[in-house]
Amino acid sequence: MSDFVAHVTGARPNFPKAAPVIRALDALGVSQQLVHTGQHYDEHMSEVFFRQLGLPEPDIDLGVGSDTHARQTAAIMTGLEDLFTARQPAVVVVYGDVNSTVAAALVASKMQVPLAHVEAGLRSFDMTMPEEINRLVTDRLSDLLFATSPDAVAHLGTEGVHAEKIHFVGNPMIDTLLTNLDRFDNDAARGAQGLTSRYVVATLHRPSNVDDPADAQALTKAMHGVADQVDVLLPLHPRGRARLEAAGLFDHPGMRVIEPLGYVEFLGLVRGADAVVTDSGGVQEETTILGVPCMTLRPNTERPITITHGTNRLVTRESLPQVMEECLAAGRAESWPIPPLWDGHAGERIATVLADQVG
Ligand code: UD1
Ligand code: UDP
């Protein structure tokens, strides 16, 4: 009997996207199953989000852990195939662009279970990013495509997706941000980190920045160029820790490298930062709403709306110190445009469409 919605999550950015959808489906009385693949498993990469965002305990944890792309994706696929064979959902919902997303998309579509993709249509047009491959495959297989921005809708149209499958709903990650805004206490977050003057928050985890020792060296030089000017707080994703440490990133008096932070603590710090340096997707969006200048250390972004409407700009490792100097001198903008439908109600729009699939 197909009478429930199954959500497949697994990596850090999935959790703030899924939370408002799950909450809105709950409000509509729809039965749900929450699957955690185990792609991320450290307390501060996973459990803290469940606690802070009020997510229910996962019904199933596949516990796949870290591995090569093929092995990790395959482990998620076999786990999900068993799960959906035992009890078939009415619809499977996947989030973003991580390996858990594409693995679930492949399983659901081959089992002919309707597939819904939240954050469909984003494109960096950079096939060296594993996420771009995951996005393309997931969107090609999806029956319901929930887009966060007009450019995403346009990409799907260009790729031949029928208009009736596409729903422009806004951004559920921004729902979570707005729901929790009052909890982002900058004074408390600064105090906890002992920050007394101006500071920049950084996050770095893209393979193109942290995997190769030469890239890690170049990144270190760029970040030291920032730390020469202002204190830098870097809650470092586990992926690049060893290589960045070996490259000497930590060896600067202005660089403070700490473990990844919980969602509330992280955004508490971001909210009051003079600027953010990042290669994260979600952080580009969050800074757009918070009005914090964001320097994205990438040659492209699948989220151009954060540049046209927000506070984001692309920088290179070479240009970063100079751009930071100008940014610190200019201060924050007084006002900036907000992307359409980033209004805190995306989860409800998505739930309304999903509820039609059930029962
Ligand atoms: C994944 C996503 C990326 C996303 C990022 C968010 C893919 C292909 N990539 O990248 O799009 O931006 O998550 O954070 O899905 N590790 C730990 N503890 C954990 C999880 C990971 O130590 O809880 C370490 C392991 O050494 C692991 C490495 O981080 O090998 C990479 O983890 P993985 O999930 O494969 O990719 P991410 O770089 O996290
Ligand atoms: N985040 C967090 N603590 C941190 C770093 C990031 O809570 O130390 C949150 C951030 O606010 C955003 C999400 O993690 O909601 C983004 O995840 P990540 O950068 O890992 O993935 P991406 O968005 O690049 O796929």
PDB file of N, CA and C and ligand atoms in Angstrom, residues 12-13 39-42 45 66 69 72 97-99 130-131 134 205-206 237-239, ligand 1:
ATOM      1  N   ARG A  12      25.184  16.848   5.223  1.00  0.00           N
ATOM      2  CA  ARG A  12      24.859  18.073   5.974  1.00  0.00           C
ATOM      3  C   ARG A  12      23.868  19.009   5.273  1.00  0.00           C
ATOM      4  N   PRO A  13      24.077  19.345   3.992  1.00  0.00           N
ATOM      5  CA  PRO A  13      23.153  20.330   3.405  1.00  0.00           C
ATOM      6  C   PRO A  13      21.743  19.792   3.184  1.00  0.00           C
ATOM      7  N   GLN A  39      25.704   8.979   4.839  1.00  0.00           N
ATOM      8  CA  GLN A  39      26.838   9.583   4.094  1.00  0.00           C
ATOM      9  C   GLN A  39      27.665  10.465   5.023  1.00  0.00           C
ATOM     10  N   HIS A  40      27.010  11.311   5.805  1.00  0.00           N
ATOM     11  CA  HIS A  40      27.681  12.049   6.879  1.00  0.00           C
ATOM     12  C   HIS A  40      27.235  11.442   8.201  1.00  0.00           C
ATOM     13  N   TYR A  41      28.162  11.370   9.151  1.00  0.00           N
ATOM     14  CA  TYR A  41      27.909  10.576  10.361  1.00  0.00           C
ATOM     15  C   TYR A  41      28.508  11.207  11.609  1.00  0.00           C
ATOM     16  N   ASP A  42      29.485  12.118  11.488  1.00  0.00           N
ATOM     17  CA  ASP A  42      30.014  12.765  12.692  1.00  0.00           C
ATOM     18  C   ASP A  42      28.877  13.526  13.369  1.00  0.00           C
ATOM     19  N   MET A  45      28.314  16.862  11.943  1.00  0.00           N
ATOM     20  CA  MET A  45      27.937  16.914  10.526  1.00  0.00           C
ATOM     21  C   MET A  45      26.505  16.404  10.315  1.00  0.00           C
ATOM     22  N   SER A  66      31.758   6.723   4.670  1.00  0.00           N
ATOM     23  CA  SER A  66      32.556   7.318   3.586  1.00  0.00           C
ATOM     24  C   SER A  66      33.182   6.233   2.722  1.00  0.00           C
ATOM     25  N   HIS A  69      33.259   7.336  -4.680  1.00  0.00           N
ATOM     26  CA  HIS A  69      31.929   7.686  -5.208  1.00  0.00           C
ATOM     27  C   HIS A  69      31.138   6.435  -5.565  1.00  0.00           C
ATOM     28  N   GLN A  72      30.252   4.277  -2.424  1.00  0.00           N
ATOM     29  CA  GLN A  72      29.276   4.930  -1.553  1.00  0.00           C
ATOM     30  C   GLN A  72      27.890   4.947  -2.217  1.00  0.00           C
ATOM     31  N   ASP A  97      22.186  17.857  -4.237  1.00  0.00           N
ATOM     32  CA  ASP A  97      23.056  17.334  -5.301  1.00  0.00           C
ATOM     33  C   ASP A  97      24.141  16.402  -4.791  1.00  0.00           C
ATOM     34  N   VAL A  98      23.898  15.743  -3.655  1.00  0.00           N
ATOM     35  CA  VAL A  98      24.954  14.887  -3.086  1.00  0.00           C
ATOM     36  C   VAL A  98      24.782  13.447  -3.577  1.00  0.00           C
ATOM     37  N   ASN A  99      25.728  12.590  -3.216  1.00  0.00           N
ATOM     38  CA  ASN A  99      25.647  11.202  -3.687  1.00  0.00           C
ATOM     39  C   ASN A  99      24.389  10.498  -3.191  1.00  0.00           C
ATOM     40  N   PRO A 130      31.424  16.783  -9.033  1.00  0.00           N
ATOM     41  CA  PRO A 130      30.555  15.604  -8.900  1.00  0.00           C
ATOM     42  C   PRO A 130      29.091  16.000  -8.719  1.00  0.00           C
ATOM     43  N   GLU A 131      28.869  17.150  -8.090  1.00  0.00           N
ATOM     44  CA  GLU A 131      27.487  17.591  -7.850  1.00  0.00           C
ATOM     45  C   GLU A 131      26.749  17.873  -9.150  1.00  0.00           C
ATOM     46  N   ASN A 134      25.465  14.707 -10.453  1.00  0.00           N
ATOM     47  CA  ASN A 134      24.329  14.286  -9.622  1.00  0.00           C
ATOM     48  C   ASN A 134      23.066  15.084  -9.956  1.00  0.00           C
ATOM     49  N   HIS A 205      35.425  23.233   1.455  1.00  0.00           N
ATOM     50  CA  HIS A 205      35.410  21.774   1.346  1.00  0.00           C
ATOM     51  C   HIS A 205      35.346  21.240  -0.080  1.00  0.00           C
ATOM     52  N   ARG A 206      35.302  22.121  -1.101  1.00  0.00           N
ATOM     53  CA  ARG A 206      35.197  21.600  -2.477  1.00  0.00           C
ATOM     54  C   ARG A 206      36.456  20.837  -2.852  1.00  0.00           C
ATOM     55  N   HIS A 237      35.388  21.662   7.486  1.00  0.00           N
ATOM     56  CA  HIS A 237      34.800  20.381   7.052  1.00  0.00           C
ATOM     57  C   HIS A 237      35.894  19.300   7.104  1.00  0.00           C
ATOM     58  N   PRO A 238      35.553  18.084   7.498  1.00  0.00           N
ATOM     59  CA  PRO A 238      36.609  17.068   7.661  1.00  0.00           C
ATOM     60  C   PRO A 238      37.338  16.716   6.362  1.00  0.00           C
ATOM     61  N   ARG A 239      36.696  16.932   5.227  1.00  0.00           N
ATOM     62  CA  ARG A 239      37.301  16.500   3.969  1.00  0.00           C
ATOM     63  C   ARG A 239      38.737  17.010   3.784  1.00  0.00           C
TER      64      ARG A 239
HETATM   65  C1  UD1 B   1      29.513  15.996   0.210  1.00  0.00           C
HETATM   66  C2  UD1 B   1      28.859  16.318  -1.121  1.00  0.00           C
HETATM   67  C3  UD1 B   1      29.019  17.802  -1.434  1.00  0.00           C
HETATM   68  C4  UD1 B   1      28.518  18.658  -0.289  1.00  0.00           C
HETATM   69  C5  UD1 B   1      29.157  18.230   1.018  1.00  0.00           C
HETATM   70  C6  UD1 B   1      28.474  18.971   2.122  1.00  0.00           C
HETATM   71  C7  UD1 B   1      28.921  14.465  -2.724  1.00  0.00           C
HETATM   72  C8  UD1 B   1      29.535  13.958  -3.950  1.00  0.00           C
HETATM   73  N1  UD1 B   1      29.460  15.586  -2.204  1.00  0.00           N
HETATM   74  O1  UD1 B   1      30.907  16.248   0.064  1.00  0.00           O
HETATM   75  O2  UD1 B   1      28.262  18.120  -2.593  1.00  0.00           O
HETATM   76  O3  UD1 B   1      28.793  19.995  -0.552  1.00  0.00           O
HETATM   77  O4  UD1 B   1      28.956  16.816   1.218  1.00  0.00           O
HETATM   78  O5  UD1 B   1      29.163  18.915   3.315  1.00  0.00           O
HETATM   79  O6  UD1 B   1      27.973  13.912  -2.239  1.00  0.00           O
HETATM   80  N2  UD1 B   1      33.908  12.824   6.530  1.00  0.00           N
HETATM   81  C9  UD1 B   1      34.050  12.736   7.899  1.00  0.00           C
HETATM   82  N3  UD1 B   1      32.913  12.734   8.645  1.00  0.00           N
HETATM   83  C10 UD1 B   1      31.658  12.790   8.130  1.00  0.00           C
HETATM   84  C11 UD1 B   1      31.550  12.862   6.744  1.00  0.00           C
HETATM   85  C12 UD1 B   1      32.673  12.894   5.957  1.00  0.00           C
HETATM   86  O7  UD1 B   1      35.152  12.672   8.425  1.00  0.00           O
HETATM   87  O8  UD1 B   1      30.666  12.788   8.885  1.00  0.00           O
HETATM   88  C13 UD1 B   1      35.150  12.873   5.713  1.00  0.00           C
HETATM   89  C14 UD1 B   1      35.596  11.508   5.221  1.00  0.00           C
HETATM   90  O9  UD1 B   1      36.987  11.495   5.218  1.00  0.00           O
HETATM   91  C15 UD1 B   1      35.098  11.500   3.798  1.00  0.00           C
HETATM   92  C16 UD1 B   1      35.201  12.974   3.396  1.00  0.00           C
HETATM   93  O10 UD1 B   1      34.886  13.682   4.572  1.00  0.00           O
HETATM   94  O11 UD1 B   1      35.854  10.665   2.971  1.00  0.00           O
HETATM   95  C17 UD1 B   1      34.270  13.367   2.289  1.00  0.00           C
HETATM   96  O12 UD1 B   1      32.913  13.043   2.593  1.00  0.00           O
HETATM   97  P1  UD1 B   1      31.848  12.822   1.404  1.00  0.00           P
HETATM   98  O13 UD1 B   1      30.487  12.680   1.977  1.00  0.00           O
HETATM   99  O14 UD1 B   1      32.324  11.737   0.509  1.00  0.00           O
HETATM  100  O15 UD1 B   1      31.964  14.130   0.559  1.00  0.00           O
HETATM  101  P2  UD1 B   1      31.944  15.635   1.048  1.00  0.00           P
HETATM  102  O16 UD1 B   1      33.250  16.233   0.693  1.00  0.00           O
HETATM  103  O17 UD1 B   1      31.477  15.687   2.455  1.00  0.00           O
END
